[in-house]
Coordinates of C-alpha atoms and ligand atoms in Angstrom, one line a residue:
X4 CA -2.9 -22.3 -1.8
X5 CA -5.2 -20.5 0.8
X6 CA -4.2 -16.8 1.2
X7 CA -5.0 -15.0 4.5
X8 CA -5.2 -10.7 3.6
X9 CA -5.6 -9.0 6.5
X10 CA -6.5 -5.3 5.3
X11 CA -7.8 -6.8 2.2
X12 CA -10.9 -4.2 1.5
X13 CA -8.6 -0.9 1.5
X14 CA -6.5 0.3 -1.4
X15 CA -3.6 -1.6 -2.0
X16 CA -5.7 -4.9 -0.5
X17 CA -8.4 -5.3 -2.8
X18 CA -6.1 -4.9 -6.1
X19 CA -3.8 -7.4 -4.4
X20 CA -7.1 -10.0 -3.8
X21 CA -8.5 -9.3 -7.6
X22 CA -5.0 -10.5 -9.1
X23 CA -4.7 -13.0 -6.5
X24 CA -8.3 -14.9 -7.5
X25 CA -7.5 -14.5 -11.0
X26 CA -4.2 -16.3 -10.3
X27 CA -6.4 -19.0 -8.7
X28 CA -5.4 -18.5 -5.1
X29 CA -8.0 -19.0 -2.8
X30 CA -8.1 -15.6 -0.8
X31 CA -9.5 -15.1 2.5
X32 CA -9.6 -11.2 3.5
X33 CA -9.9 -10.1 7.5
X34 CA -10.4 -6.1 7.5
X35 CA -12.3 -4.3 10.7
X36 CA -13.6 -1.7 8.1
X37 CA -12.0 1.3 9.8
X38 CA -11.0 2.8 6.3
X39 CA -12.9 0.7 4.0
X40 CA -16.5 0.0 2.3
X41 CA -17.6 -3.2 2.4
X42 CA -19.3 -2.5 -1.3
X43 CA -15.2 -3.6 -1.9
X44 CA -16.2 -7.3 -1.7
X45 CA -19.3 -7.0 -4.3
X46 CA -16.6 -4.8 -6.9
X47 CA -14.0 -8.1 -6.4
X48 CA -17.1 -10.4 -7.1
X49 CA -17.8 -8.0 -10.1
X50 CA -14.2 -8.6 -11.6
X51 CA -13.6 -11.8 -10.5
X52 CA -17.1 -14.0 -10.5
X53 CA -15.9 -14.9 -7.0
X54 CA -16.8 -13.6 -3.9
X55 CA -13.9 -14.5 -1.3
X56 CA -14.2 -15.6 2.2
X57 CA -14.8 -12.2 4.3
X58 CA -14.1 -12.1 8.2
X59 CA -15.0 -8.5 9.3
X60 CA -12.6 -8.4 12.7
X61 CA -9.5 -6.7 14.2
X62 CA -6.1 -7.7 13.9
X63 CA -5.7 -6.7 17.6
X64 CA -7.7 -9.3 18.5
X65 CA -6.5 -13.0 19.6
X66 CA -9.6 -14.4 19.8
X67 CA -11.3 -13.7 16.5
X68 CA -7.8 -14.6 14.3
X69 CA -7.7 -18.0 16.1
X70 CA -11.4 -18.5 15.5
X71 CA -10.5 -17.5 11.6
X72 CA -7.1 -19.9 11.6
X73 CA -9.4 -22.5 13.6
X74 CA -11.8 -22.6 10.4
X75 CA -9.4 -22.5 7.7
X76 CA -6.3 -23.8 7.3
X77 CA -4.1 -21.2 5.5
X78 CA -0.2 -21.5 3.8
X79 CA 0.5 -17.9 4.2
X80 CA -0.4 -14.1 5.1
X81 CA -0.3 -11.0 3.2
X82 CA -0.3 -8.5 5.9
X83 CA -1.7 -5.1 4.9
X84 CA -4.2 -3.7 8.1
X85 CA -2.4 -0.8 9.7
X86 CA -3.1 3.0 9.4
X87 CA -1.2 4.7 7.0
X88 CA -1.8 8.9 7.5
X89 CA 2.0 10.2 8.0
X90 CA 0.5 13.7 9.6
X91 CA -2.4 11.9 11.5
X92 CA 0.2 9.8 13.2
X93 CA 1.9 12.9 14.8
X94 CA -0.9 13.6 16.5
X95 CA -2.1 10.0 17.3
X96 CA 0.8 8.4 18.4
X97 CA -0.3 5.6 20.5
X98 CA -3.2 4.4 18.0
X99 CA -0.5 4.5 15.2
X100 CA 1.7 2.2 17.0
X101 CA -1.3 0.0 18.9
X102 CA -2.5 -0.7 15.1
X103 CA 0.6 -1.1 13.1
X104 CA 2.7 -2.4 15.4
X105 CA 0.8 -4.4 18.3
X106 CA -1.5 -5.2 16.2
X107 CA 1.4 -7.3 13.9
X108 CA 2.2 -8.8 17.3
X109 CA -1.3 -9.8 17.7
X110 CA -1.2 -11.2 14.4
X111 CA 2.0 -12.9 15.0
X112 CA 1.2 -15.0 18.2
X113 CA -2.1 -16.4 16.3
X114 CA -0.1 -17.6 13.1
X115 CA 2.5 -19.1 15.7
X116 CA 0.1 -21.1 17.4
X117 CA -1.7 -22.1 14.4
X118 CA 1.8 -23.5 13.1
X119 CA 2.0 -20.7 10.1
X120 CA 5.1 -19.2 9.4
X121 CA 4.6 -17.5 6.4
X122 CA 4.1 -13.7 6.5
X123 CA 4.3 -10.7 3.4
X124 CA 4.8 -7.6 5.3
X125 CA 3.0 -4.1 3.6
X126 CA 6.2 -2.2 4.3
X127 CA 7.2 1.3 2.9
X128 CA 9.8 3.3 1.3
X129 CA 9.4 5.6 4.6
X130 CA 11.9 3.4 6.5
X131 CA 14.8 4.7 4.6
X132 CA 14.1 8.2 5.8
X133 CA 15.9 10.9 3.4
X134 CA 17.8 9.0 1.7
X135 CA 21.5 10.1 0.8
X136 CA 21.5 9.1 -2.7
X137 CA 18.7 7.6 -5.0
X138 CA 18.3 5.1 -6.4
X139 CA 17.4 3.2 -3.1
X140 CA 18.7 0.0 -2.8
X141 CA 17.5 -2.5 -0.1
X142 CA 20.4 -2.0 1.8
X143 CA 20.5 1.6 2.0
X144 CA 20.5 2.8 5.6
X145 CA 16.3 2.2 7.4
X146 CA 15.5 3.5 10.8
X147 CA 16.1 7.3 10.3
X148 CA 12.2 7.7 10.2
X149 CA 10.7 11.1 10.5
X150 CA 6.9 10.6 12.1
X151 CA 5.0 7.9 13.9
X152 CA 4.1 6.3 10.9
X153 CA 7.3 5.4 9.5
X154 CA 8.5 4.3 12.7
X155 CA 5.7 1.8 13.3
X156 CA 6.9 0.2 9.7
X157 CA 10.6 0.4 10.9
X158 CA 9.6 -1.3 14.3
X159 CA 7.8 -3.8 12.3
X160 CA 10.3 -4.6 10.4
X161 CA 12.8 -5.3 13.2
X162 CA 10.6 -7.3 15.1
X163 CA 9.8 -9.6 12.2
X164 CA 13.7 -10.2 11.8
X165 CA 13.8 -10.6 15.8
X166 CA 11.6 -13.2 15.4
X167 CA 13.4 -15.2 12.5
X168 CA 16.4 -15.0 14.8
X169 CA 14.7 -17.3 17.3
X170 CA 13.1 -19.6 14.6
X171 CA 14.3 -19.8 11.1
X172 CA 11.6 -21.9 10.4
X173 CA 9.7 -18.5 9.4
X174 CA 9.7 -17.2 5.9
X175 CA 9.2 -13.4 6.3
X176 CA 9.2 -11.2 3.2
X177 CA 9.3 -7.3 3.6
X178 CA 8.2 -5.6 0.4
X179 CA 9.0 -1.6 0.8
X180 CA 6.2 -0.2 -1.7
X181 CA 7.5 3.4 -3.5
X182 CA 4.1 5.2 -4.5
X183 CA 1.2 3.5 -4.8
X184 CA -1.2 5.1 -7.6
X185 CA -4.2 4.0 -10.2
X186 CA -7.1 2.2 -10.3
X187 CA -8.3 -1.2 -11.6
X188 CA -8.8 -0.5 -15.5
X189 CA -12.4 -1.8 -15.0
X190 CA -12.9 1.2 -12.9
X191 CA -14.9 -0.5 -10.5
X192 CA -12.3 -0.4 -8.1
X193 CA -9.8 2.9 -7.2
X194 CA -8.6 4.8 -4.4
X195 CA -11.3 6.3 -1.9
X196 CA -9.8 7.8 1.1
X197 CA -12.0 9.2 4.1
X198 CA -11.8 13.2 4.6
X199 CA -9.3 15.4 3.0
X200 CA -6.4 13.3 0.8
X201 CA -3.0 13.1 2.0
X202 CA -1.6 11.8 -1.3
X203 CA -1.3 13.8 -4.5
X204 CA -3.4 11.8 -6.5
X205 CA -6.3 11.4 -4.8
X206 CA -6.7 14.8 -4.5
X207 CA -5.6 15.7 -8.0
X208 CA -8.2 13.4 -9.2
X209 CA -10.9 14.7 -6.8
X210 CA -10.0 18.7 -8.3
X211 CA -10.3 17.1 -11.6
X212 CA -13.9 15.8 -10.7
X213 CA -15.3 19.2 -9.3
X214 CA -15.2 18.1 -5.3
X215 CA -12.2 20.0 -4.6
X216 CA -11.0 23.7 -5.6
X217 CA -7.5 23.4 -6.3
X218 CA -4.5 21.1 -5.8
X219 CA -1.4 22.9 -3.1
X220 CA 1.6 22.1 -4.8
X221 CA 3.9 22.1 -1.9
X222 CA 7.1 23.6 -2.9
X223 CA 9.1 24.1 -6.2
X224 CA 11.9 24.9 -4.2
X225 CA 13.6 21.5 -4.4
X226 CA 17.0 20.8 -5.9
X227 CA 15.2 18.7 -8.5
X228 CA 14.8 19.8 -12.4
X229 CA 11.5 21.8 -12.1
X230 CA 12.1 22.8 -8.2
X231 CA 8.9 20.0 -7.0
X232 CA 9.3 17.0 -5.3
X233 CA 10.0 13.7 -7.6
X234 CA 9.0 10.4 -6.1
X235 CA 8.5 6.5 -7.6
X236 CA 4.8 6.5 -8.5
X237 CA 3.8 2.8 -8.7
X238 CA 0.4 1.3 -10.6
X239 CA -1.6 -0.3 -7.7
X240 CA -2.3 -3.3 -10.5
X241 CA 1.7 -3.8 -10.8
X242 CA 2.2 -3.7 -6.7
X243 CA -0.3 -6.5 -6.7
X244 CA 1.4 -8.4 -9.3
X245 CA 4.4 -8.0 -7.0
X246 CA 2.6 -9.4 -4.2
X247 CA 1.8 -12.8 -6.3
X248 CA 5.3 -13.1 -7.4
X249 CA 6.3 -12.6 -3.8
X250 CA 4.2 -15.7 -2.6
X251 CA 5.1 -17.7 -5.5
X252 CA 8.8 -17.4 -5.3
X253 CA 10.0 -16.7 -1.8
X254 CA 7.0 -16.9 0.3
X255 CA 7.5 -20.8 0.6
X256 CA 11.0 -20.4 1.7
X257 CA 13.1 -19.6 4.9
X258 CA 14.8 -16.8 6.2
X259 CA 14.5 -12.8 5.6
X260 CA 13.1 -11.8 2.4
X261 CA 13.5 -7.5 1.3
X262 CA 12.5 -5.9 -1.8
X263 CA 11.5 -2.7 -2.8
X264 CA 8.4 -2.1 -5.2
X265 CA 8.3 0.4 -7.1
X266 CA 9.2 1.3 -11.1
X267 CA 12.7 2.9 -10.7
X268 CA 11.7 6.3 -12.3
X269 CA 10.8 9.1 -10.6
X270 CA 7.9 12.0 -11.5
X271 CA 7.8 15.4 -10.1
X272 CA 4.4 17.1 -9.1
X273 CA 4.0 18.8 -11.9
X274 CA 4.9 16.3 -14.6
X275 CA 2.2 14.2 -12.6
X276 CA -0.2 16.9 -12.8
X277 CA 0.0 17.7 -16.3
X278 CA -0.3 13.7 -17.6
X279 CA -3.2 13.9 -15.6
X280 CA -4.4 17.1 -17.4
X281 CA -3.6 14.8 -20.6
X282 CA -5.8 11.8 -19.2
X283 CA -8.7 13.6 -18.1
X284 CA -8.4 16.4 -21.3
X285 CA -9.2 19.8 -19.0
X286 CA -6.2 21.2 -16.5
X287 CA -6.4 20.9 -13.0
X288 CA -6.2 24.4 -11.0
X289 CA -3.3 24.4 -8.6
X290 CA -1.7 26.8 -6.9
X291 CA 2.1 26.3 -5.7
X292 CA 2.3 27.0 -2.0
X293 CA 5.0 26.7 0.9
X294 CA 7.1 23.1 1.3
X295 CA 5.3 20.2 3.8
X296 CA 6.9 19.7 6.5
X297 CA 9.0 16.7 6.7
X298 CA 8.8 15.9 2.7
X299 CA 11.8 15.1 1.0
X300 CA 13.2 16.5 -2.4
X301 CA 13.4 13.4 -4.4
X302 CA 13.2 8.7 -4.0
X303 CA 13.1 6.4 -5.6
X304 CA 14.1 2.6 -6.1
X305 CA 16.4 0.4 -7.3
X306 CA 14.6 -2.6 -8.7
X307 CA 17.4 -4.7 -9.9
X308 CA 16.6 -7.1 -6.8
X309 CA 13.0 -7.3 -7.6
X310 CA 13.4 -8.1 -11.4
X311 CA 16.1 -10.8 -10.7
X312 CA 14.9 -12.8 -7.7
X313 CA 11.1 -12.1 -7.9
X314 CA 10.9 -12.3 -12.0
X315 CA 9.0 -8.9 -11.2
X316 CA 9.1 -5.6 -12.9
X317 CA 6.3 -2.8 -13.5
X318 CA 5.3 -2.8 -16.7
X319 CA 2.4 0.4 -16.5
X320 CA 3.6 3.7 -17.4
X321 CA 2.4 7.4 -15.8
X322 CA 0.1 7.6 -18.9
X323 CA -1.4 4.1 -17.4
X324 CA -1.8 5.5 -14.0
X325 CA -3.5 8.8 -14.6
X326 CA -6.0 7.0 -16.9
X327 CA -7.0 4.7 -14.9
X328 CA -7.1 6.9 -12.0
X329 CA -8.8 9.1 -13.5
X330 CA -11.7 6.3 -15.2
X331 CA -12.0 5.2 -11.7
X332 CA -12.9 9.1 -10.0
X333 CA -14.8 10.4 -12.8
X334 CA -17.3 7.2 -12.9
X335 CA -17.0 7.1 -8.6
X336 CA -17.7 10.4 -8.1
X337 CA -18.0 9.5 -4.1
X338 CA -15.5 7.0 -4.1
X339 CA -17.3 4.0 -2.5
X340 CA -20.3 5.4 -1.1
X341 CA -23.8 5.5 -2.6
X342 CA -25.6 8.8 -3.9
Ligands
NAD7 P1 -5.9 1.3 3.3 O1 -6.2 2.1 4.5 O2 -6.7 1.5 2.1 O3 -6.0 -0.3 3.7 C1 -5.8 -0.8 5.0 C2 -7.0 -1.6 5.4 O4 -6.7 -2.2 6.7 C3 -8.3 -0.9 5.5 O5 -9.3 -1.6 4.7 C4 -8.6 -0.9 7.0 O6 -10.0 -0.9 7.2 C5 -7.9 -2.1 7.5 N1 -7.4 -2.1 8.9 C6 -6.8 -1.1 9.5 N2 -6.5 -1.4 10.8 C7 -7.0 -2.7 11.0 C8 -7.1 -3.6 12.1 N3 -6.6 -3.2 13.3 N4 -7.7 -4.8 11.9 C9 -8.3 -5.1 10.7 N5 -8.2 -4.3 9.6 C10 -7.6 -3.1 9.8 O7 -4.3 1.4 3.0 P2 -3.5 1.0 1.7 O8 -3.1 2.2 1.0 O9 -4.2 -0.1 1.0 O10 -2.2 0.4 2.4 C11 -2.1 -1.0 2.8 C12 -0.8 -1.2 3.5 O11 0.3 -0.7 2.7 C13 -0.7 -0.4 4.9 O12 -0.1 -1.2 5.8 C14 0.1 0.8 4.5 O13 0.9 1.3 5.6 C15 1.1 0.2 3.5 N6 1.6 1.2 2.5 C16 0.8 2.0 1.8 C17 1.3 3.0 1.0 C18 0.4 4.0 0.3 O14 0.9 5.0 -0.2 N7 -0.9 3.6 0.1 C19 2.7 3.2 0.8 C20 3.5 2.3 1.5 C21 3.0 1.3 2.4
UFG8 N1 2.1 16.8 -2.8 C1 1.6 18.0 -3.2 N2 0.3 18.3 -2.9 C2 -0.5 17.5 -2.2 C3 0.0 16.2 -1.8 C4 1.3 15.9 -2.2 O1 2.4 18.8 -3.8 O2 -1.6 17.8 -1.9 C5 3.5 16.4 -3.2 C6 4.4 16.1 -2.0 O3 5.0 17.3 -1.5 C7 5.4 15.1 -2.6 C8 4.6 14.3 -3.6 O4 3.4 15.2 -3.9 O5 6.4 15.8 -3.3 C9 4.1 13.0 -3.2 O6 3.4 13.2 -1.9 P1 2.4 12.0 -1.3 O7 1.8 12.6 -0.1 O8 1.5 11.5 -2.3 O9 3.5 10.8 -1.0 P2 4.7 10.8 -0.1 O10 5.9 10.5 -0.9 O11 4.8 12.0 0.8 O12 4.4 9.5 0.9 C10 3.7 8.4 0.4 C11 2.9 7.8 1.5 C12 3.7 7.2 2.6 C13 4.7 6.3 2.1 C14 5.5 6.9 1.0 C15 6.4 5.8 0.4 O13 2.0 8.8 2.0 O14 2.8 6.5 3.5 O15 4.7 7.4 0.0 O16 7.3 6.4 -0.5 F1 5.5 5.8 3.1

């Protein structure tokens, strides 16, 4: 089976292409590089002893997909490329949606022409907004998005069901990933976002490694059991065993496809903070600081959906993701680049 990843050097993309080789799936990665490090490829040629086709292009444009489906002939698409910042995409609007939402379009109309019908949509818990009660279920309420960001996924989403209306042929899959976290356990691979971190644990770990002062814990406020926010936090190597049970079980068949991924326990900020205190074996300064605006108190997911028709469940624990986060930061000081 030949594997199209579009997005395939970033985070969630490279882990996915490592598990996917070592399944024996011929994977073929198109990324423009806008948030990645093409030293990605020789890491996945490190892990895997094989260096996978690499097409450095954007999504957004026709010409250079049909010149990649031209070459190859491919069974199906793991689609990750989009931007991803939830407070960059309140101020950049129009390249949020041009990206994530054209750019799917784009994407689209080139595997329609090439006769491909097979698509695995990077989707996000974001579409179910604040959610009434947890655990999430797949058909809890979407569309009650709070920023840019979660509306491009949302739109996404709708469009790719638009589309099966008109042709069932398609087999669409939307996988809604909780909170991606941790690193390959060869700690060649990990997390390296540009500029300051959105995400707790990228900047936990980059406190932890002496680039940054302190962590902002922001709020212990909430109505949760130590007043911060609690949220699914996922092993990057499980959502990209999810991913390969996703092509091997549904990805070949019709219709609308919709699961969450994520481990159906949730962690608050300081429970994350002190197993990474555990992990790395010093404590990471923080300092507890006014709630973010537009963060919610507490998700996460229902897997029973996941487990039953995907054969799927997350087997790594916290303890896993802090110490592989951590392997990855403390022996990538700089992430990606070179000192
Ligand atoms: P990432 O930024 O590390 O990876 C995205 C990759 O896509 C990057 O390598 C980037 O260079 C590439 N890219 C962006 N726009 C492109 C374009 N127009 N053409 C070609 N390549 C392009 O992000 P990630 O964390 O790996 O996330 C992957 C996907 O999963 C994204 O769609 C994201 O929205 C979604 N997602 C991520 C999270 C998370 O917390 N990381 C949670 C839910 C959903
Ligand atoms: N947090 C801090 N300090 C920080 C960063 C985060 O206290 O410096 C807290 C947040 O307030 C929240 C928790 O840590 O309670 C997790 O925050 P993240 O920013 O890591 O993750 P979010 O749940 O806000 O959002 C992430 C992605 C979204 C994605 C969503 C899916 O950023 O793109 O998970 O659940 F949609």
């Amino acid at each position: 089976m030949n594997v199209l990843v579009t997005g395939g050097l970033g985070y969630i993309g490279s882990h996915t292409c490592v598990q996917m080789i070592e399944a024996g799936i011929t994977t073929v990665i198109i990324d423009n590089l806008s948030n990645s490090n093409p030293e990605v490829l020789n890491r996945i040629e490190s892990i895997t002893g094989i260096r996978p086709r690499f097409f450095e292009g954007d999504i957004r444009s026709e010409r250079f997909l049909d010149s990649v489906f031209s070459q190859i002939r491919i069974h199906s698409v793991i689609h990750f490329a989009g931007l991803k910042a939830v407070g960059e995409s309140v101020a950049k609007p129009i390249e949020y949606y041009d990206n994530n939402v054209n750019g799917t379009l784009v994407l689209l109309r080139a595997m329609r022409k090439s006769g491909l019908k097979s698509i695995i949509f990077s989707s996000s818990a974001t579409v179910y907004g604040d959610p009434e009660t947890v655990p999430i279920t797949e058909s809890s309420p979407t569309g009650n998005t709070t920023n840019p960001y979660g509306t491009s996924k949302w739109m996404v989403e709708r469009c790719l069901q638009d589309l099966l209306a008109s042709d069932p042929a398609w087999s669409i899959t939307l996988l809604r990933y909780f909170n991606p976290v941790g690193a390959h356990t060869s700690g060649l691979m990990g997390e390296d976002p540009k500029g300051i971190p959105n995400n707790l644990m990228p900047f936990i770990t980059q406190v932890a490694v002496g680039r940054r002062e302190k962590l902002s814990v922001f709020g212990d406020d909430y109505p949760t059991p130590d007043g911060t926010g609690v949220r699914d936090y996922i092993h990057v190597m499980d959502l990209a065993d999810g991913h390969i049970a996703a092509l091997r079980e549904v990805s070949k068949r019709e219709g609308l496809h919709v699961f969450n991924l994520g481990t159906g326990k949730g962690t608050s900020v300081l429970e994350m903070l002190s197993a990474f205190s555990e992990s790395c074996g010093h404590p990471v300064p923080y300092q507890i600081c006014p709630r973010r605006p537009g963060d919610i108190a507490e998700c996460w997911a229902s897997t029973a959906k996941a487990e039953k028709e995907l054969n799927w469940k997350a087997t790594r624990n916290v303890a896993d993701m802090t110490r592989d986060s951590w392997r990855w930061q403390s022996e990538n000081p700089d992430g990606y680049e070179k000192k």
